[in-house]
Each structure stands twice: as C-alpha cells, then as structure tokens.
Short mmCIF file of C-alpha atoms in Angstrom, two decimals:
data_model
loop_
_atom_site.label_atom_id
_atom_site.label_comp_id
_atom_site.label_asym_id
_atom_site.label_seq_id
_atom_site.Cartn_x
_atom_site.Cartn_y
_atom_site.Cartn_z
CA UNK A 51 70.48 108.74 66.18
CA UNK A 52 68.42 107.43 63.29
CA UNK A 53 69.41 108.10 59.69
CA UNK A 54 66.91 107.72 56.86
CA UNK A 55 66.28 108.67 53.22
CA UNK A 56 69.87 107.84 52.34
CA UNK A 57 70.47 108.11 48.58
CA UNK A 58 73.24 107.16 46.19
CA UNK A 59 75.66 110.04 45.62
CA UNK A 60 75.05 111.65 42.22
CA UNK A 61 77.10 114.06 40.16
CA UNK A 62 75.98 117.67 39.86
CA UNK A 63 74.40 118.12 36.43
CA UNK A 64 74.84 121.89 36.55
CA UNK A 65 71.12 122.53 36.09
CA UNK A 66 69.55 125.14 38.36
CA UNK A 67 65.87 124.66 37.61
CA UNK A 68 63.28 124.88 40.36
CA UNK A 69 62.29 121.31 39.61
CA UNK A 70 65.81 119.97 40.22
CA UNK A 71 66.07 121.97 43.44
CA UNK A 72 62.78 120.47 44.61
CA UNK A 73 64.08 116.99 43.80
CA UNK A 74 67.26 117.74 45.72
CA UNK A 75 65.21 118.67 48.79
CA UNK A 76 63.29 115.39 48.57
CA UNK A 77 66.52 113.42 48.28
CA UNK A 78 68.26 114.96 51.27
CA UNK A 79 69.12 112.51 54.05
CA UNK A 80 67.29 112.85 57.34
CA UNK A 81 68.69 112.53 60.84
CA UNK A 82 66.69 112.11 64.04
CA UNK A 83 68.58 112.34 67.32
CA UNK A 84 67.62 112.14 70.98
CA UNK A 85 70.06 113.89 73.30
CA UNK A 86 71.27 112.36 76.57
CA UNK A 87 73.09 114.37 79.23
CA UNK A 88 76.57 113.07 79.98
CA UNK A 89 78.94 114.32 82.65
CA UNK A 90 82.30 115.07 81.07
CA UNK A 91 83.46 114.47 77.52
CA UNK A 92 82.70 111.05 76.00
CA UNK A 93 85.95 109.23 75.21
CA UNK A 94 84.30 106.14 73.73
CA UNK A 95 80.90 104.48 73.58
CA UNK A 96 79.95 100.86 72.86
CA UNK A 97 76.49 99.27 72.67
CA UNK A 98 75.00 95.82 73.15
CA UNK A 99 71.62 94.14 73.57
CA UNK A 100 70.75 92.44 76.86
CA UNK A 101 67.44 90.61 76.68
CA UNK A 102 65.04 93.08 75.08
CA UNK A 103 67.05 96.17 76.04
CA UNK A 104 69.60 98.14 74.05
CA UNK A 105 72.36 99.18 76.43
CA UNK A 106 75.37 101.47 76.02
CA UNK A 107 78.59 101.84 77.99
CA UNK A 108 80.44 105.15 77.89
CA UNK A 109 83.93 106.14 78.99
CA UNK A 110 83.94 109.64 80.54
CA UNK A 111 86.93 111.97 80.69
CA UNK A 112 86.15 112.20 84.42
CA UNK A 113 87.46 108.63 84.85
CA UNK A 114 84.03 107.03 85.28
CA UNK A 115 82.36 104.37 83.14
CA UNK A 116 78.56 104.67 82.79
CA UNK A 117 75.94 102.16 81.65
CA UNK A 118 72.84 103.55 79.91
CA UNK A 119 69.42 102.08 79.09
CA UNK A 120 68.64 103.30 75.55
CA UNK A 121 64.97 102.23 75.53
CA UNK A 122 63.44 105.71 75.80
CA UNK A 123 65.80 107.51 73.36
CA UNK A 124 65.26 104.76 70.78
CA UNK A 125 61.51 105.10 71.13
CA UNK A 126 61.89 108.84 70.55
CA UNK A 127 63.81 108.56 67.27
CA UNK A 128 61.29 106.02 65.96
CA UNK A 129 58.09 107.84 66.96
CA UNK A 130 57.53 111.55 66.36
CA UNK A 131 54.97 111.85 69.17
CA UNK A 132 57.39 110.32 71.67
CA UNK A 133 60.12 112.61 70.33
CA UNK A 134 57.91 115.67 70.87
CA UNK A 135 57.37 114.70 74.50
CA UNK A 136 61.03 113.76 74.97
CA UNK A 137 62.17 117.14 73.63
CA UNK A 138 59.53 119.23 75.41
CA UNK A 139 60.20 117.73 78.83
CA UNK A 140 63.97 117.65 78.39
CA UNK A 141 63.91 113.97 79.24
CA UNK A 142 67.33 112.43 79.67
CA UNK A 143 67.58 109.08 81.43
CA UNK A 144 70.38 108.91 84.01
CA UNK A 145 72.92 106.09 83.83
CA UNK A 146 71.65 102.83 85.33
CA UNK A 147 75.10 102.04 86.70
CA UNK A 148 78.37 103.92 87.20
CA UNK A 149 81.81 102.57 88.07
CA UNK A 150 84.22 105.18 89.50
CA UNK A 151 87.00 102.72 90.38
CA UNK A 152 89.38 103.29 87.48
CA UNK A 153 90.82 106.46 89.08
CA UNK A 154 91.81 107.73 85.62
CA UNK A 155 90.14 108.27 82.28
CA UNK A 156 90.39 105.68 79.54
CA UNK A 157 89.31 104.65 76.06
CA UNK A 158 89.36 100.84 75.95
CA UNK A 159 86.07 98.98 76.34
CA UNK A 160 84.26 96.05 74.75
CA UNK A 161 81.08 94.06 75.34
CA UNK A 162 81.29 90.27 75.10
CA UNK A 163 79.34 88.68 72.24
CA UNK A 164 79.34 85.25 73.90
CA UNK A 165 78.17 86.22 77.41
CA UNK A 166 75.50 88.92 77.39
CA UNK A 167 76.28 91.85 79.65
CA UNK A 168 79.93 90.99 80.30
CA UNK A 169 82.22 93.99 79.78
CA UNK A 170 85.91 94.85 80.04
CA UNK A 171 87.27 98.39 80.40
CA UNK A 172 90.85 99.64 80.36
CA UNK A 173 92.26 103.00 81.48
CA UNK A 174 95.26 105.27 80.96
CA UNK A 175 96.79 103.99 84.20
CA UNK A 176 97.32 100.54 82.54
CA UNK A 177 94.54 98.84 84.52
CA UNK A 178 91.78 96.62 83.10
CA UNK A 179 88.60 95.76 85.01
CA UNK A 180 86.16 92.93 84.32
CA UNK A 181 82.39 93.57 84.61
CA UNK A 182 79.99 90.68 85.26
CA UNK A 183 76.21 91.23 85.02
CA UNK A 184 74.06 90.62 88.12
CA UNK A 185 70.34 90.18 88.62
CA UNK A 186 68.41 93.42 88.78
CA UNK A 187 70.25 95.18 85.96
CA UNK A 188 73.48 95.91 87.84
CA UNK A 189 77.08 94.72 87.50
CA UNK A 190 79.81 93.34 89.68
CA UNK A 191 83.13 94.96 88.79
CA UNK A 192 86.18 93.08 90.02
CA UNK A 193 88.27 95.56 92.03
CA UNK A 194 91.43 93.56 91.25
CA UNK A 195 92.77 94.97 87.99
CA UNK A 196 94.44 93.10 85.17
CA UNK A 197 97.66 95.13 85.12
CA UNK A 198 100.35 93.38 83.07
CA UNK A 199 100.64 96.37 80.73
CA UNK A 200 103.18 99.02 81.70
CA UNK A 201 101.37 101.97 80.08
CA UNK A 202 97.93 103.14 78.97
CA UNK A 203 95.55 100.46 77.64
CA UNK A 204 94.29 101.77 74.30
CA UNK A 205 91.87 99.08 73.07
CA UNK A 206 90.26 95.81 74.16
CA UNK A 207 88.51 93.05 72.19
CA UNK A 208 86.69 89.98 73.43
CA UNK A 209 87.24 86.73 71.57
CA UNK A 210 84.18 86.10 69.36
CA UNK A 211 84.05 82.42 70.32
CA UNK A 212 85.87 81.96 73.67
CA UNK A 213 83.74 83.42 76.44
CA UNK A 214 86.61 84.04 78.88
CA UNK A 215 89.32 85.24 76.51
CA UNK A 216 90.05 88.83 75.50
CA UNK A 217 92.90 90.79 73.91
CA UNK A 218 94.31 94.22 74.71
CA UNK A 219 96.83 96.64 73.24
CA UNK A 220 98.78 99.45 74.83
CA UNK A 221 101.05 102.46 74.60
CA UNK A 222 103.76 100.04 75.81
CA UNK A 223 103.75 98.66 72.19
CA UNK A 224 102.43 95.25 73.26
CA UNK A 225 99.39 93.11 72.47
CA UNK A 226 98.30 90.69 75.18
CA UNK A 227 95.86 87.76 75.32
CA UNK A 228 94.08 87.18 78.64
CA UNK A 229 92.06 84.36 80.23
CA UNK A 230 89.49 85.79 82.64
CA UNK A 231 89.15 82.47 84.46
CA UNK A 232 92.57 83.00 86.05
CA UNK A 233 93.36 85.42 88.86
CA UNK A 234 94.09 88.90 87.42
CA UNK A 235 97.81 88.74 88.21
CA UNK A 236 98.08 85.40 86.37
CA UNK A 237 95.56 86.01 83.58
CA UNK A 238 97.96 87.26 80.87
CA UNK A 239 98.59 84.12 78.81
CA UNK A 240 100.29 85.37 75.63
CA UNK A 241 102.22 88.56 74.85
CA UNK A 242 103.91 90.17 71.87
CA UNK A 243 106.08 92.82 73.51
CA UNK A 244 107.10 94.77 70.39
CA UNK A 245 103.96 94.42 68.29
CA UNK A 246 104.56 97.87 66.75
CA UNK A 247 107.41 100.35 66.69
CA UNK A 248 105.28 102.86 68.61
CA UNK A 249 101.99 102.90 70.56
CA UNK A 250 99.46 100.22 69.57
CA UNK A 251 96.20 102.15 69.25
CA UNK A 252 93.55 99.71 68.06
CA UNK A 253 92.85 96.01 67.52
CA UNK A 254 90.02 93.97 66.01
CA UNK A 255 89.39 90.23 66.44
CA UNK A 256 88.17 88.39 63.34
CA UNK A 257 84.77 86.73 63.87
CA UNK A 258 85.49 83.79 61.56
CA UNK A 259 89.25 83.18 61.53
CA UNK A 260 91.93 83.19 64.28
CA UNK A 261 93.25 86.61 63.21
CA UNK A 262 93.71 89.93 64.98
CA UNK A 263 94.45 93.13 63.06
CA UNK A 264 96.28 95.92 64.88
CA UNK A 265 97.09 99.52 64.06
CA UNK A 266 99.62 101.80 65.71
CA UNK A 267 101.07 105.27 65.90
CA UNK A 268 103.61 104.09 63.32
CA UNK A 269 100.83 104.10 60.69
CA UNK A 270 101.31 100.36 60.10
CA UNK A 271 98.64 97.65 60.00
CA UNK A 272 99.65 94.17 61.17
CA UNK A 273 97.80 90.85 60.94
CA UNK A 274 98.40 88.33 63.72
CA UNK A 275 97.60 84.62 63.42
CA UNK A 276 96.72 83.46 66.94
CA UNK A 277 97.99 79.97 66.11
CA UNK A 278 101.47 81.51 65.78
CA UNK A 279 101.04 84.41 68.20
CA UNK A 280 103.63 83.10 70.67
CA UNK A 281 106.34 83.51 68.01
CA UNK A 282 105.78 87.28 68.03
CA UNK A 283 105.78 87.74 64.26
CA UNK A 284 102.91 89.18 62.23
CA UNK A 285 101.79 87.13 59.22
CA UNK A 286 101.14 90.29 57.18
CA UNK A 287 102.27 93.92 57.42
CA UNK A 288 100.72 96.79 55.44
CA UNK A 289 102.23 100.25 55.15
CA UNK A 290 100.06 102.82 53.39
CA UNK A 291 98.81 105.31 55.98
CA UNK A 292 101.14 108.23 56.67
CA UNK A 293 99.89 108.97 60.20
CA UNK A 294 98.68 107.03 63.28
CA UNK A 295 95.94 104.42 62.78
CA UNK A 296 92.78 105.44 64.68
CA UNK A 297 90.41 102.52 64.01
CA UNK A 298 90.35 98.99 62.56
CA UNK A 299 87.48 96.55 62.10
CA UNK A 300 87.01 93.23 60.30
CA UNK A 301 84.09 92.86 57.94
CA UNK A 302 81.42 90.85 59.84
CA UNK A 303 80.57 88.64 56.84
CA UNK A 304 83.78 88.44 54.76
CA UNK A 305 86.62 86.97 56.84
CA UNK A 306 89.40 88.33 54.63
CA UNK A 307 88.26 91.98 54.51
CA UNK A 308 88.90 94.73 57.05
CA UNK A 309 88.74 98.52 57.21
CA UNK A 310 91.11 101.01 58.81
CA UNK A 311 91.17 104.75 59.40
CA UNK A 312 94.07 107.06 60.12
CA UNK A 313 95.01 110.55 61.21
CA UNK A 314 95.99 111.15 57.58
CA UNK A 315 92.23 111.60 56.91
CA UNK A 316 91.95 108.32 54.99
CA UNK A 317 89.75 105.26 55.38
CA UNK A 318 91.14 102.19 53.66
CA UNK A 319 89.56 98.84 52.78
CA UNK A 320 91.77 95.75 52.56
CA UNK A 321 91.30 92.19 51.34
CA UNK A 322 93.83 89.57 52.46
CA UNK A 323 92.59 87.18 49.77
CA UNK A 324 94.01 89.37 46.99
CA UNK A 325 97.41 88.38 45.64
CA UNK A 326 99.72 90.34 43.38
CA UNK A 327 99.15 89.63 39.71
CA UNK A 328 102.32 87.97 38.44
CA UNK A 329 101.65 89.17 34.88
CA UNK A 330 101.71 92.80 35.96
CA UNK A 331 104.64 92.38 38.36
CA UNK A 332 107.07 93.54 35.71
CA UNK A 333 105.11 96.59 34.59
CA UNK A 334 106.64 100.00 35.11
CA UNK A 335 105.79 102.07 38.17
CA UNK A 336 104.41 104.79 35.90
CA UNK A 337 101.56 102.53 34.82
CA UNK A 338 100.16 101.62 38.25
CA UNK A 339 100.25 103.34 41.65
CA UNK A 340 102.69 101.94 44.19
CA UNK A 341 100.16 100.53 46.65
CA UNK A 342 99.76 97.07 48.18
CA UNK A 343 97.59 94.80 45.98
CA UNK A 344 95.39 94.04 49.01
CA UNK A 345 94.31 97.71 49.20
CA UNK A 346 90.83 97.77 47.66
CA UNK A 347 89.56 101.29 48.24
CA UNK A 348 90.41 104.66 49.80
CA UNK A 349 87.70 106.95 51.18
CA UNK A 350 88.59 110.60 51.80
CA UNK A 351 86.89 113.90 52.57
CA UNK A 352 86.69 113.84 56.35
CA UNK A 353 88.95 115.58 58.84
CA UNK A 354 90.33 113.99 62.01
CA UNK A 355 88.71 110.56 61.58
CA UNK A 356 88.10 108.74 64.87
CA UNK A 357 86.29 105.48 64.10
CA UNK A 358 85.02 103.38 61.21
CA UNK A 359 82.46 100.58 61.52
CA UNK A 360 80.68 98.12 59.23
CA UNK A 361 76.88 98.08 59.23
CA UNK A 362 75.80 94.85 61.00
CA UNK A 363 72.79 94.24 58.71
CA UNK A 364 73.63 95.83 55.32
CA UNK A 365 76.61 94.09 53.68
CA UNK A 366 79.37 96.48 52.64
CA UNK A 367 77.85 99.60 54.20
CA UNK A 368 80.09 101.60 56.53
CA UNK A 369 79.87 104.58 58.85
CA UNK A 370 82.74 106.75 60.01
CA UNK A 371 82.95 109.44 62.67
CA UNK A 372 85.23 112.43 62.43
CA UNK A 373 85.66 115.98 63.67
CA UNK A 374 83.97 117.08 60.44
CA UNK A 375 80.90 114.84 60.93
CA UNK A 376 79.51 111.44 59.94
CA UNK A 377 79.94 109.67 56.61
CA UNK A 378 77.73 106.79 55.48
CA UNK A 379 79.02 105.01 52.40
CA UNK A 380 79.11 101.74 50.51
CA UNK A 381 81.74 100.84 47.93
CA UNK A 382 81.58 98.56 44.92
CA UNK A 383 84.67 96.75 46.20
CA UNK A 384 82.94 94.81 49.00
#
C-alpha cells in the first residue's frame, strides 16, 4: 500500500459551499494498493530489505510461514502503468519460500537488523525456529526448536546490537533472552518467569538503551532494564489501559519514548524522561486527571486495535491498524 496526499486534520467550518466541497475533494488522502493472494488468514506480517529487494514474511493461520518478494507490488503502487497491467492480468507473485515445519499457527516473528535475512518465528505450540539466509534467495530453517516456553510464544524481538541474541514472551507469563550461538536446548540464557500476572502479549527492544517494554493481558506496561534482568523486577510499571495490551514499540529516534495500544481502543504515548512535578504533587485530584505523568497522549477513535508503529523516516508520525481501518497521525507531544 502507498498513502499520499495526507493533510492535517481540520475542524468542520459548517460551510456547505460548492467551493469548500471542491477543496475537500482535493484534500482527500489517496491510497494505492496491490493485492497479493495469500493462503489462509494472515496472523502477522513483517518486512525487511535484503540487498536491493524488499521482502516480507507472513504467518498464516494454516501453520505455514511464507517469504514474499515485494518488488513487483511496489512497482505497481509507484507507477500507474505497471498498476494497470498488474490489475488487468491479476498478477500475484507466489511466495519465494515456505516453511511448513511449525505444525501449528503462530504470531511471533521478527527480522534481524544486524544480520540481513535472519529471521525467528514462534508458534502457539511454544516452539521457536531460527531462519538463516542461504545463497540463491532461500533459507535454512533449523528443525530443532527453541522450546523453553511452556505455552504459546506471542512475540519475538531481535537485539538491535547483538546479532545472535533475541527475546521472546509467552502465554506462560515469562520473558526469555536467548543466545542463538548455543544449541536450542541450552540457548535460553535469562528468564523472568512471572513477568506479568497474565499472558505476555508483546515486547519491544529499545534501539538505543538496554530496555525492553512488555505488555500483557493484565493491561499493564512494564519496562525491563537488561542490566538487572536476572533480578526479575521491572524498573517501571504503568497501569492505564483497562484491557489487554495488543502492541508496543519504542520510538526509533527518542530512546525514552514508546507507544502502546490496547483492546480498550486506546493508543497511548509514553515518555520515561518525564518526572512528576513536585509543585503540583499536592494539588487536588479535581484539578488534574489521575494519570501517570509519563503519559503524553491518548489517541482514540478506532475499534479493535491490533498494532501501532512509528514511521521510520518521519519523526513522530505513527500508523495503527484496527478492525475499523488504518489511522495515520502525528502528535505535538513527540
């Protein structure tokens, strides 16, 4: 998909003139999309760039993980003549590689940012598999699973600076740190068994600081300092959401800021650098809302929010996916 002609949201002036309606038409956002046929529902999709190719990995509800070359669809959304041919012929590139070895569907997957083409995927049967790129555009998937979890693996994140280290979280309430250089049955190096009171749904690894943020079915957000991870105690705990956390992600340029979404139809922005103002600490609760001082912004309006992500090139811009559609927004807070 390619979105263009995005405009700042404006208030309705109440005027109904033909001129204002014409301006409204000119200001409407545009969306170009190239469809790709996928067998089974898509549980999760993640993209990366390998050489000069944009590549996507998708988790299917059929229990298979597919790798896709996005070259042709990207050409279509950027060139109307290519799009016309793509649509007319019903072109849909097949996956370049498929791994059927999980034996169950899953949601967890992440591409490494330190080793191009390296991938990890985790399934609902508690197994994690490591993918290593090979010559010729294929992958070797280690058939020996990383299986220290005792329940479904919900999310996986590669370390942004250690090429063999990744983290995972699970329905078993734990967060684990792995070293892929070790044999799978010995690769789990650090574990917090009771990271949350209920399922741990999502994690995000900070690109600049040794922090991981996690969100669970308990609606709580926890910050973990990897230098103290073995002690099993979060360095910060935030309770605002009233339903399970569905997505978390650190800001790629501001190390203290992260975003979260929940099943309570809220997207929240947080800044760890904010401290409570001591002068206002004694003010009455009627004057200010009872929210954590680190909570910068709340975005609402969507139903059944699934994921929220920061734009990698435009500072502060975010996109969120939900049952009700896509939102693209940028706040004044970040």
